[in-house]
Amino acid sequence: MVTEPDRAEPGRAPATAVASAPHRAPLDTDGRPRRRRPVAALMLGAAGVVFGDIGTSPLYSLQTVFSTHHNAVAPTEQDVLGVISMIVWCLILIVTVTYVSVILRADNQGEGGILSLANLIQRKLGQRSTQVSVALVLAVVGASLFYGDSVITPAISVLSAFEGLEVVGPGFAPWVVPAAVAVLTCLFLVQRWGTGAIGKAFGPIMVCWFLVLAALGLPHLISNLSILRAVSPSYAIVFALDRPLVAFVAMGAVVLAITGAEALYADMGHFGRRPIALAWLCLILPALLICYFGQGALILADPSAVENPFFRMAPVWARLPLVLLAAMATVIASQAVISGAFSVSRQATRLGLLPRLKVLQTSRVHGGQIYLPVVNLLLFGGVLVLVLVFRSSESLASAYGLSVTGTLLLELSLFLLLALRVWNWPLWRVATMAVVVGGLELALFAGNVVKIASGGWLPLVIAGALLVIMLTWRRGAREYFGRRRSMEGPIDEFVVQIREQKVRRVPGLAVYPHGDPATVPLALRSNVRFNRMLHRHVVIITIRNMGVPHVLHDARVEVSDLGDPHDGIVHVTYRVGFNDSQDVPAALADAVGRSDELHVDPSTAIYFLSVFRIEQGEDRCMPRWQKKLFRLLERLSSNKTHALRLPQERTVVMGVETQV
């Protein structure tokens, strides 16, 4: 595992250069092409990570539809066919057509998710575009809603699985919550192994789960083939026109059948578009359709089955094993939003919406497979609180859906902007997609808005808290790190001043890690200002992540003499892939001998780390509460010494401070 380097503040030249990544095949450290993993293996991993959420929706979707608002939806032929038709066409239009076929093509250097989509628009349209500003605001709101989904999904999924114990026997009811807590604890503990390893372990279980879904639904489907009439959208339309209020209520619960679509896009960086699309079309979609048709046929034959249609499909002898399999499947379902939260968090850091977070790379091939310890811990705490407070999936059902539908609408809006302005889709095509898909998603969203008072407030509170955090960090970073850039000053002017002032030089090699090659490291400027001296050899090192697994050793180092080949001051740009060593001492060792000014012994180097400290003050640029929050976030940032792998015994921390 390697740690991701420090990220740039808003408006600052980034320490990474993903946009300029060369288009080459992944390479090993010795320069030979790395063999790609077979598509079948990636499909298996995707089944174990990406589709867990949407794959376990049959556990509670129909049960919630028929129990919501005091059983407003009746187990009659018209209502059953109408509801099944709604579910079928949501799966086809929103998941298959919109996400799998279209939105997954909007990848940003292989990554997906709403923040990645906004960043793609930003790169294509430019920083100053009004549309880019609007897109970023929408993305921030969508990312905040996604975090709400990431907390609720594991809680409701695992609780719904263990509630199958109540179908087996009422005596098992007291064990539901303790069992859910134990399983969720294990799930968050294994995150450090990475989504690749988790996918290998979870993939076979989820394949078994989807085959069981089809096996459960098929006998009931065959016994009543008339349920296949629900394939026609006319039944959903007639249901909506004949009983509009009931259909509106049903829409608020039908969305549970497509939860996970937004995580599907956010998880794209973990496995790639093609394996996800193939797994969906070849296995997941057919299994889900058969299962929903089977539940519908069962309800038509036995209206009392609406109490728990999923477990009632199974024969009595198979219900306990089914509960155990469902428990494993729902644990895996939680993985989709957890890994998606990791991706969204890293994207938020890159966009300057969150402070620097510790990111561990968990794959030698896929840059999207990462682990963020802090995010994992916060999600775990939030999930445990929900399980212990709500204690049942029925209580959480009202809270579920609003964050999902909100994220779907926002992602569709950003995608249509990308399609119109960047991909140059004709207006009629964009308008058609907006009316058909956007209209459906808007109806689902409206159906969940009415549930705010009965639990829908929960994802809004979570999203609101994340929104405040991200906007506070962005505002504070713009203000105070803008001051840092002005304090640093241009590097070219500084080098000229050094020559003109004839600053005293002392023996030694001083290395200054610095993210912006255009400015002076604060530690370097402070050293000259207060100590009135400069080391004989000064090396400024900037590490750039090129967005590929590996960069050839011969192509990694670029040395600049900064306008004077004899002053002993050089700048080194060190290009690395996401799986290459990203430490400054290694960069120095590779750079030695590549310039007349770099004939030095790297083992004697002293590393000077620039620090910009923020302290309490009377500055009125932000409200007092926001300044305190910003200071807290800044102090929670990951340690730069560890991130850059600097030797502690030869590292000096220097810099300046500003008051807020």
XYZ file of C-alpha atoms in Angstrom:
660
model
C 0.000 0.000 0.000
C 1.152 3.526 -0.649
C -0.092 6.777 0.735
C -1.465 9.404 -1.571
C 0.509 12.670 -1.632
C -0.642 15.974 -0.280
C -3.443 17.632 -2.260
C -3.581 21.226 -3.356
C -5.724 23.885 -1.777
C -8.431 25.609 -3.865
C -6.898 27.847 -6.489
C -3.410 26.415 -5.896
C -1.521 24.501 -8.543
C -2.239 20.878 -7.667
C 0.428 18.443 -6.605
C -0.984 15.977 -9.103
C -1.263 16.203 -12.842
C -3.907 13.688 -13.750
C -5.119 15.663 -16.743
C -1.728 15.399 -18.381
C -1.408 11.664 -17.822
C 0.174 9.879 -20.767
C -2.035 7.336 -22.511
C 0.011 4.174 -22.144
C -0.677 0.638 -21.052
C -0.125 -0.077 -17.342
C 3.522 -0.975 -16.693
C 5.420 -2.909 -14.066
C 8.246 -1.242 -12.187
C 10.728 -2.773 -14.626
C 8.914 -1.180 -17.564
C 7.255 -4.307 -18.952
C 3.527 -4.158 -19.775
C 1.376 -5.373 -16.904
C -1.152 -8.030 -17.817
C -4.717 -6.919 -17.284
C -7.028 -8.897 -15.071
C -9.552 -10.986 -17.043
C -12.953 -9.364 -17.527
C -14.611 -12.374 -15.862
C -12.594 -11.783 -12.687
C -13.530 -8.099 -12.693
C -17.190 -9.013 -13.266
C -17.018 -11.311 -10.238
C -15.475 -8.555 -8.149
C -18.073 -6.060 -9.363
C -20.854 -8.463 -8.372
C -19.350 -8.608 -4.888
C -18.904 -4.867 -4.416
C -20.886 -2.752 -6.873
C -24.265 -4.522 -7.007
C -24.726 -5.541 -3.399
C -27.037 -2.623 -2.613
C -29.415 -2.922 -5.549
C -29.152 -6.723 -5.391
C -30.622 -6.929 -1.901
C -33.515 -4.541 -2.594
C -35.963 -7.457 -3.142
C -35.650 -8.151 0.587
C -37.696 -5.099 1.540
C -38.903 -3.204 -1.555
C -42.330 -4.798 -2.127
C -42.889 -5.288 1.590
C -42.404 -1.545 2.096
C -44.617 -0.638 -0.886
C -47.605 -2.535 0.501
C -47.094 -1.481 4.131
C -46.480 2.228 3.616
C -49.117 4.773 4.668
C -51.256 2.202 6.483
C -51.455 -0.260 3.577
C -52.648 2.330 1.048
C -51.472 0.036 -1.762
C -53.772 -3.000 -1.776
C -52.804 -6.541 -2.888
C -55.280 -6.396 -5.772
C -54.500 -7.274 -9.368
C -54.503 -3.645 -10.513
C -52.217 -2.460 -7.724
C -49.849 -5.430 -7.946
C -49.434 -5.174 -11.712
C -49.059 -1.414 -11.464
C -46.356 -1.620 -8.780
C -44.409 -4.406 -10.536
C -44.598 -2.431 -13.789
C -43.189 0.639 -11.998
C -40.292 -1.397 -10.618
C -39.534 -3.030 -13.970
C -39.415 0.259 -15.834
C -37.378 1.974 -13.127
C -34.801 -0.795 -13.499
C -34.858 -0.455 -17.286
C -34.965 3.329 -17.713
C -32.947 4.555 -14.744
C -30.431 1.788 -14.115
C -29.986 0.027 -17.475
C -30.471 2.853 -19.983
C -29.357 5.887 -17.981
C -26.575 4.589 -15.747
C -25.195 1.388 -17.292
C -25.539 2.441 -20.936
C -24.917 6.186 -20.772
C -23.670 7.762 -17.538
C -20.941 5.157 -16.981
C -19.327 6.511 -20.152
C -18.759 9.824 -18.352
C -15.618 8.680 -16.569
C -13.022 11.129 -15.316
C -9.665 9.377 -15.763
C -11.420 6.094 -14.928
C -13.317 7.402 -11.886
C -17.039 8.006 -11.446
C -19.363 9.672 -8.974
C -21.033 13.054 -8.847
C -17.911 14.976 -7.792
C -15.875 13.291 -10.502
C -18.557 14.270 -13.009
C -18.406 17.896 -11.864
C -14.615 17.856 -12.093
C -14.846 16.501 -15.656
C -17.171 19.359 -16.606
C -14.802 21.802 -14.906
C -11.819 20.561 -16.897
C -13.669 20.669 -20.197
C -15.433 24.034 -19.827
C -12.847 25.951 -17.818
C -12.671 27.261 -14.266
C -14.498 30.565 -14.783
C -17.637 29.335 -16.515
C -20.918 30.121 -14.731
C -22.155 26.663 -15.663
C -19.122 25.144 -13.966
C -19.902 27.046 -10.758
C -23.492 25.785 -10.828
C -22.273 22.242 -11.543
C -19.926 22.349 -8.576
C -22.689 23.526 -6.229
C -24.988 20.728 -7.443
C -22.169 18.218 -7.029
C -21.489 19.320 -3.453
C -25.170 18.909 -2.574
C -25.265 15.519 -4.312
C -22.123 14.315 -2.539
C -23.624 15.369 0.801
C -26.761 13.359 0.030
C -24.618 10.385 -0.959
C -22.981 10.384 2.473
C -26.461 10.177 4.000
C -27.162 7.167 1.804
C -23.819 5.637 2.831
C -24.860 5.700 6.492
C -28.448 4.499 6.045
C -27.866 1.681 3.524
C -25.775 -0.639 5.734
C -28.175 -0.184 8.647
C -31.403 -0.906 6.750
C -29.912 -3.702 4.629
C -28.469 -5.762 7.465
C -31.494 -5.202 9.726
C -33.864 -6.355 6.955
C -31.892 -9.580 6.514
C -31.896 -10.526 10.185
C -35.591 -9.671 10.456
C -36.089 -12.852 8.462
C -35.441 -14.599 11.783
C -38.869 -13.380 12.891
C -40.397 -15.294 9.984
C -38.546 -18.428 11.083
C -39.768 -18.038 14.663
C -40.865 -15.182 16.987
C -38.343 -16.314 19.606
C -35.490 -15.071 17.413
C -36.712 -11.449 17.447
C -34.465 -10.269 20.364
C -31.390 -11.391 18.406
C -32.002 -9.154 15.380
C -30.227 -6.003 16.603
C -27.240 -7.730 18.332
C -26.635 -9.874 15.258
C -26.788 -6.827 12.984
C -24.293 -4.935 15.159
C -21.862 -7.876 15.201
C -21.977 -8.365 11.443
C -21.601 -4.650 10.670
C -18.586 -4.454 12.973
C -16.899 -7.244 11.042
C -17.719 -5.534 7.739
C -16.023 -2.268 8.653
C -13.025 -4.094 10.111
C -12.251 -5.835 6.795
C -12.280 -2.600 4.775
C -8.533 -2.169 5.264
C -7.952 -5.173 2.974
C -9.301 -3.183 0.008
C -12.218 -3.602 -2.389
C -10.232 -5.906 -4.677
C -9.707 -8.510 -1.956
C -13.235 -7.971 -0.643
C -14.636 -8.415 -4.147
C -12.819 -11.744 -4.526
C -14.325 -12.972 -1.268
C -17.784 -11.465 -1.744
C -18.147 -12.102 -5.487
C -18.961 -15.845 -5.300
C -21.434 -15.214 -2.469
C -23.269 -12.555 -4.495
C -23.353 -14.748 -7.599
C -24.957 -17.421 -5.418
C -27.353 -14.780 -4.062
C -28.522 -13.679 -7.515
C -28.990 -17.303 -8.600
C -31.078 -17.886 -5.462
C -33.176 -14.785 -6.277
C -33.980 -16.260 -9.667
C -34.597 -19.714 -8.175
C -37.028 -18.303 -5.601
C -39.021 -16.287 -8.103
C -39.114 -18.692 -11.030
C -41.608 -21.283 -9.611
C -44.116 -18.558 -8.673
C -43.613 -16.853 -12.029
C -44.263 -20.107 -13.900
C -47.337 -20.799 -11.795
C -48.870 -17.466 -12.828
C -47.422 -16.258 -16.132
C -50.032 -13.500 -16.253
C -47.738 -11.450 -14.012
C -45.574 -10.905 -17.100
C -48.213 -8.430 -18.279
C -46.457 -5.975 -15.965
C -43.713 -5.690 -18.596
C -46.061 -3.319 -20.387
C -45.713 0.239 -19.015
C -49.446 0.673 -19.602
C -50.181 -1.001 -16.258
C -48.061 1.554 -14.407
C -49.689 4.388 -16.343
C -53.250 3.102 -15.745
C -52.467 2.586 -12.056
C -51.208 6.176 -11.787
C -54.192 7.643 -13.644
C -56.869 5.553 -11.924
C -55.503 5.898 -8.367
C -53.129 8.881 -8.487
C -52.802 9.380 -4.724
C -52.092 5.705 -4.055
C -49.646 5.576 -6.980
C -47.884 8.651 -5.609
C -47.544 6.926 -2.237
C -46.239 3.792 -3.966
C -43.597 5.793 -5.845
C -42.042 6.797 -2.539
C -41.345 3.124 -1.816
C -40.708 1.880 -5.373
C -37.442 3.821 -5.305
C -36.114 1.199 -2.880
C -35.841 -1.166 -5.858
C -33.179 1.021 -7.502
C -31.151 2.076 -4.471
C -27.547 1.454 -5.379
C -27.668 2.970 -8.867
C -25.872 6.067 -7.601
C -23.293 3.895 -5.822
C -22.847 1.926 -9.042
C -21.490 5.058 -10.731
C -19.380 6.092 -7.739
C -17.773 2.608 -7.660
C -16.769 2.661 -11.327
C -13.153 3.468 -10.477
C -12.845 0.220 -8.550
C -13.535 -2.129 -11.493
C -14.158 -0.185 -14.705
C -17.209 0.360 -16.902
C -17.190 -2.790 -19.028
C -17.143 -5.392 -16.218
C -19.926 -3.500 -14.413
C -22.100 -3.306 -17.536
C -21.591 -6.979 -18.430
C -22.317 -8.173 -14.887
C -25.538 -6.132 -14.823
C -26.858 -7.302 -18.183
C -25.813 -10.958 -17.905
C -26.708 -11.737 -14.283
C -28.028 -9.015 -12.006
C -30.886 -7.576 -14.090
C -32.381 -10.965 -15.136
C -32.222 -12.259 -11.548
C -33.904 -9.127 -10.144
C -36.690 -9.173 -12.720
C -37.467 -12.854 -12.110
C -37.505 -12.277 -8.352
C -39.868 -9.282 -8.556
C -42.163 -11.107 -10.955
C -42.176 -14.071 -8.567
C -43.089 -11.888 -5.588
C -45.881 -10.276 -7.591
C -47.251 -13.673 -8.610
C -47.121 -14.853 -4.983
C -49.075 -11.816 -3.760
C -51.733 -12.346 -6.425
C -52.084 -15.970 -5.300
C -51.881 -15.222 -1.554
C -52.580 -11.570 -0.550
C -51.397 -12.241 3.016
C -47.870 -12.658 1.657
C -47.502 -8.855 1.561
C -46.282 -9.072 5.179
C -42.946 -10.390 3.882
C -43.191 -11.536 0.249
C -39.504 -12.287 -0.137
C -39.147 -14.867 2.627
C -42.665 -16.214 1.950
C -41.498 -17.245 -1.533
C -39.180 -19.835 0.053
C -40.419 -23.156 1.418
C -40.424 -23.421 5.205
C -37.372 -25.700 5.334
C -35.293 -23.195 3.337
C -36.108 -20.044 5.300
C -33.395 -20.288 7.947
C -30.614 -20.954 5.383
C -32.090 -18.106 3.326
C -31.812 -15.760 6.317
C -28.128 -16.645 6.654
C -27.495 -16.095 2.941
C -29.454 -12.833 3.041
C -27.378 -11.675 6.004
C -24.194 -12.257 4.017
C -25.690 -10.549 0.964
C -26.758 -7.459 2.902
C -23.327 -7.151 4.448
C -21.972 -7.142 0.914
C -24.701 -4.677 -0.091
C -23.256 -2.218 2.354
C -19.912 -2.511 0.586
C -21.219 -0.668 -2.486
C -21.882 2.580 -0.632
C -18.842 2.234 1.644
C -16.404 1.935 -1.268
C -18.364 4.675 -3.048
C -17.916 6.924 -0.006
C -14.149 6.333 -0.178
C -14.095 7.431 -3.831
C -16.292 10.482 -3.219
C -14.145 11.534 -0.250
C -10.949 11.434 -2.287
C -12.621 13.401 -5.077
C -13.831 15.962 -2.522
C -10.256 16.343 -1.280
C -8.980 16.877 -4.816
C -11.616 19.552 -5.411
C -10.680 21.365 -2.207
C -13.936 20.486 -0.418
C -12.347 18.448 2.382
C -8.989 18.659 4.154
C -6.131 16.335 3.268
C -7.152 12.765 4.161
C -4.989 9.700 4.586
C -5.567 7.563 1.487
C -4.175 4.035 1.232
C -3.853 2.452 -2.215
C -5.072 -1.159 -1.989
C -4.483 -2.331 -5.572
C -1.367 -2.515 -7.724
C -3.423 -2.089 -10.909
C -6.600 -0.109 -10.214
C -6.104 3.436 -8.948
C -9.716 3.616 -7.760
C -9.282 0.857 -5.185
C -8.505 2.834 -2.036
C -9.126 2.829 1.703
C -9.654 5.911 3.873
C -9.384 5.034 7.595
C -11.067 8.223 8.861
C -14.058 7.889 6.514
C -14.409 4.217 7.429
C -14.455 5.051 11.157
C -17.031 7.843 10.770
C -19.331 5.655 8.655
C -19.087 2.839 11.186
C -20.048 5.149 14.047
C -23.008 6.583 12.123
C -24.300 3.150 11.098
C -24.129 1.816 14.664
C -26.085 4.806 15.958
C -28.864 4.235 13.401
C -29.121 0.513 14.151
C -29.299 1.065 17.913
C -31.771 3.964 17.661
C -34.192 2.778 14.938
C -33.828 -1.008 15.606
C -35.870 -2.099 12.531
C -35.797 -1.702 8.747
C -39.435 -0.548 8.772
C -38.510 2.416 10.986
C -35.613 3.299 8.686
C -37.616 2.868 5.469
C -39.105 6.361 5.741
C -35.611 7.823 6.014
C -34.464 5.900 2.977
C -35.067 7.107 -0.546
C -34.808 10.884 -0.266
C -31.015 10.922 -0.466
C -31.062 8.357 -3.279
C -33.586 10.184 -5.462
C -31.940 13.534 -4.774
C -28.571 12.177 -5.884
C -30.127 10.612 -8.993
C -31.671 13.931 -10.034
C -28.488 15.901 -9.467
C -26.310 13.385 -11.317
C -28.715 13.393 -14.257
C -28.655 17.201 -14.359
C -24.858 17.290 -14.447
C -24.711 14.557 -17.056
C -27.132 16.394 -19.346
C -24.925 19.491 -19.046
C -21.908 17.374 -20.004
C -23.774 15.796 -22.921
C -24.973 19.159 -24.246
C -21.845 21.305 -23.770
C -18.981 18.790 -23.998
C -20.272 15.812 -25.982
C -22.340 18.095 -28.262
C -25.494 16.010 -28.123
C -28.335 17.519 -30.170
C -30.833 19.455 -28.089
C -33.720 17.100 -28.902
C -31.785 14.140 -27.508
C -30.962 15.947 -24.266
C -34.563 17.163 -23.946
C -35.954 13.661 -24.503
C -33.763 12.191 -21.803
C -34.620 15.040 -19.449
C -38.360 14.556 -19.951
C -38.478 10.739 -19.830
C -35.803 9.860 -17.272
C -35.853 13.170 -15.423
C -39.643 13.080 -15.156
C -39.524 9.581 -13.671
C -36.797 10.508 -11.189
C -38.666 13.686 -10.246
C -41.799 11.626 -9.506
C -39.744 9.279 -7.306
C -38.227 12.268 -5.513
C -41.633 13.860 -4.939
C -42.933 10.596 -3.530
C -40.178 10.693 -0.911
C -40.499 14.377 -0.039
C -43.786 13.665 1.743
C -41.892 11.333 4.094
C -39.685 14.062 5.553
C -41.690 14.361 8.773
C -41.804 10.593 9.324
C -38.043 9.992 8.974
C -36.978 11.621 5.727
C -35.356 14.355 7.810
C -32.516 11.985 8.733
C -30.620 12.003 5.399
C -31.254 15.747 5.153
C -29.589 16.290 8.546
C -26.605 14.143 7.533
C -26.363 15.864 4.155
C -26.706 19.277 5.774
C -23.849 18.577 8.169
C -21.577 17.421 5.329
C -22.598 20.408 3.227
C -21.622 22.816 6.002
C -18.269 21.044 6.444
C -17.408 21.105 2.732
C -18.465 24.708 2.152
C -16.650 25.837 5.305
C -13.431 24.137 4.246
C -13.664 25.529 0.712
C -14.335 29.059 1.941
C -11.625 28.971 4.578
C -9.091 27.364 2.266
C -9.647 29.991 -0.397
C -9.151 32.763 2.137
C -6.239 31.508 4.179
C -4.327 29.445 1.655
C -4.621 32.408 -0.683
C -2.639 34.273 1.978
C -0.102 31.454 1.916
C 0.505 31.894 -1.816
C 1.068 35.616 -1.347
C 3.524 34.874 1.486
C 5.399 32.345 -0.639
C 5.831 34.615 -3.662
C 7.135 33.695 -7.153
C 10.151 31.389 -7.216
C 11.833 33.211 -10.123
C 11.917 36.544 -8.262
C 13.230 34.818 -5.131
C 16.150 33.209 -6.980
C 17.102 36.585 -8.503
C 17.025 38.207 -5.042
C 19.305 35.490 -3.653
C 21.911 36.251 -6.303
C 21.626 40.029 -5.935
C 21.769 40.040 -2.141
C 24.657 37.553 -2.075
C 23.126 35.531 0.761
C 25.723 33.647 2.803
C 26.006 29.963 1.788
C 26.796 27.226 4.303
C 27.829 23.620 3.634
C 25.085 21.035 3.356
C 22.184 19.723 1.298
C 18.720 21.140 2.056
C 15.622 19.556 0.475
C 12.275 21.365 0.406
C 9.161 19.305 -0.554
C 6.729 21.688 -2.218
C 3.498 21.217 -4.149
C 3.600 24.344 -6.320
C 6.640 24.721 -8.607
C 5.762 28.382 -9.290
C 6.164 29.599 -5.686
C 8.789 29.532 -2.916
C 8.475 26.966 -0.108
C 7.657 28.807 3.107
C 10.438 26.978 4.938
C 12.986 28.169 2.373
C 11.849 31.780 2.578
C 11.838 31.641 6.416
C 15.320 30.132 6.460
C 16.724 32.991 4.401
C 14.777 35.697 6.232
C 15.579 34.704 9.806
C 18.875 32.791 9.547
C 20.403 35.028 6.863
C 21.916 32.040 5.108
C 21.307 29.369 2.488
C 22.701 25.866 2.136
C 25.228 25.278 -0.605
C 22.897 22.772 -2.289
C 19.144 23.491 -2.307
C 16.670 21.079 -3.918
C 12.947 21.845 -4.236
C 10.986 18.664 -4.993
C 7.461 18.464 -6.401
C 5.862 15.036 -6.729
C 3.288 14.709 -9.510
C 0.886 11.787 -9.739
C 0.364 11.005 -13.411
C -2.821 8.910 -12.956
C -1.373 5.628 -14.292
C -0.243 2.566 -12.308
C 3.474 3.079 -13.039
C 5.837 5.560 -14.654
C 9.112 4.304 -16.140
C 12.149 5.263 -14.077
C 13.737 7.022 -17.042
C 10.663 9.238 -17.432
C 10.212 10.158 -13.779
C 12.739 12.887 -13.094
C 12.842 16.367 -14.602
C 15.417 18.837 -13.275
C 15.292 22.615 -13.718
C 18.173 24.954 -12.816
C 15.689 27.830 -12.300
C 17.598 30.108 -14.670
C 21.124 29.715 -13.259
C 23.128 26.491 -13.650
C 25.720 27.518 -11.040
C 23.763 28.825 -8.029
C 23.217 25.423 -6.411
C 19.397 25.829 -6.409
C 17.440 23.328 -8.495
C 13.853 22.218 -8.847
C 13.040 18.534 -9.296
C 9.730 17.326 -10.687
C 9.221 13.660 -9.831
C 6.496 11.924 -11.834
C 4.971 8.785 -10.316
C 2.062 6.459 -10.862
C -0.445 5.657 -8.165
C 1.397 2.448 -7.341
C 4.932 3.868 -7.424
C 6.873 4.907 -4.362
C 5.718 8.424 -3.509
C 8.332 9.503 -0.988
C 10.613 12.504 -1.253
C 13.903 10.731 -0.260
C 13.403 8.269 -3.126
C 12.780 11.172 -5.488
C 16.027 12.817 -4.355
C 17.996 9.596 -4.831
C 16.683 9.194 -8.386
C 17.499 12.818 -9.220
C 21.126 12.702 -8.026
C 23.579 12.956 -10.910
C 21.035 14.190 -13.461
C 22.354 17.753 -13.237
C 25.746 19.380 -12.660
C 24.277 20.884 -9.482
C 23.100 17.503 -8.164
C 26.368 15.696 -7.498
C 25.509 15.268 -3.816
C 25.178 12.545 -1.207
C 21.432 12.088 -0.539
C 22.094 10.433 2.822
C 23.298 13.799 4.192
C 20.150 15.698 3.176
C 18.198 17.731 5.712
C 14.489 17.992 4.861
C 12.665 21.251 5.553
C 8.888 20.871 5.671
C 6.779 23.988 5.126
C 3.889 24.452 7.535
C 1.196 27.092 7.407
C -0.359 27.295 10.871
C -3.785 28.817 11.510
C -4.458 30.309 14.950
C -7.387 32.053 16.615
C -7.649 35.787 15.855
C -10.048 38.647 15.259
C -10.260 38.377 11.484
C -13.871 38.986 10.370
C -13.764 37.273 6.992
C -15.824 34.359 8.392
C -18.332 33.913 11.245
C -16.779 32.790 14.522
C -18.420 29.338 14.456
C -17.197 28.749 10.924
C -13.657 29.777 11.812
C -13.629 27.309 14.709
C -14.882 24.532 12.420
C -12.245 25.365 9.812
C -9.462 25.290 12.417
C -10.702 21.906 13.634
C -10.747 20.495 10.099
C -7.265 21.856 9.430
C -5.902 20.176 12.530
C -7.489 16.852 11.507
C -5.597 16.832 8.199
C -3.241 13.902 7.685
C 0.398 14.249 8.714
C 2.530 15.526 5.809
C 5.715 14.049 7.254
C 4.256 10.561 7.051
C 2.555 11.187 3.706
C 5.856 12.228 2.096
C 7.864 9.580 4.028
C 10.383 12.020 5.397
C 12.950 10.684 7.918
C 11.959 12.200 11.253
C 15.551 12.425 12.532
C 16.519 14.633 9.545
C 13.334 16.660 9.123
C 12.886 20.257 10.265
C 9.399 21.780 10.319
C 9.339 25.494 9.511
C 6.765 27.986 8.315
C 4.503 30.846 9.283
C 1.127 31.307 10.893
C -1.914 33.435 10.206
C -4.852 34.336 12.444
C -8.524 33.699 11.812
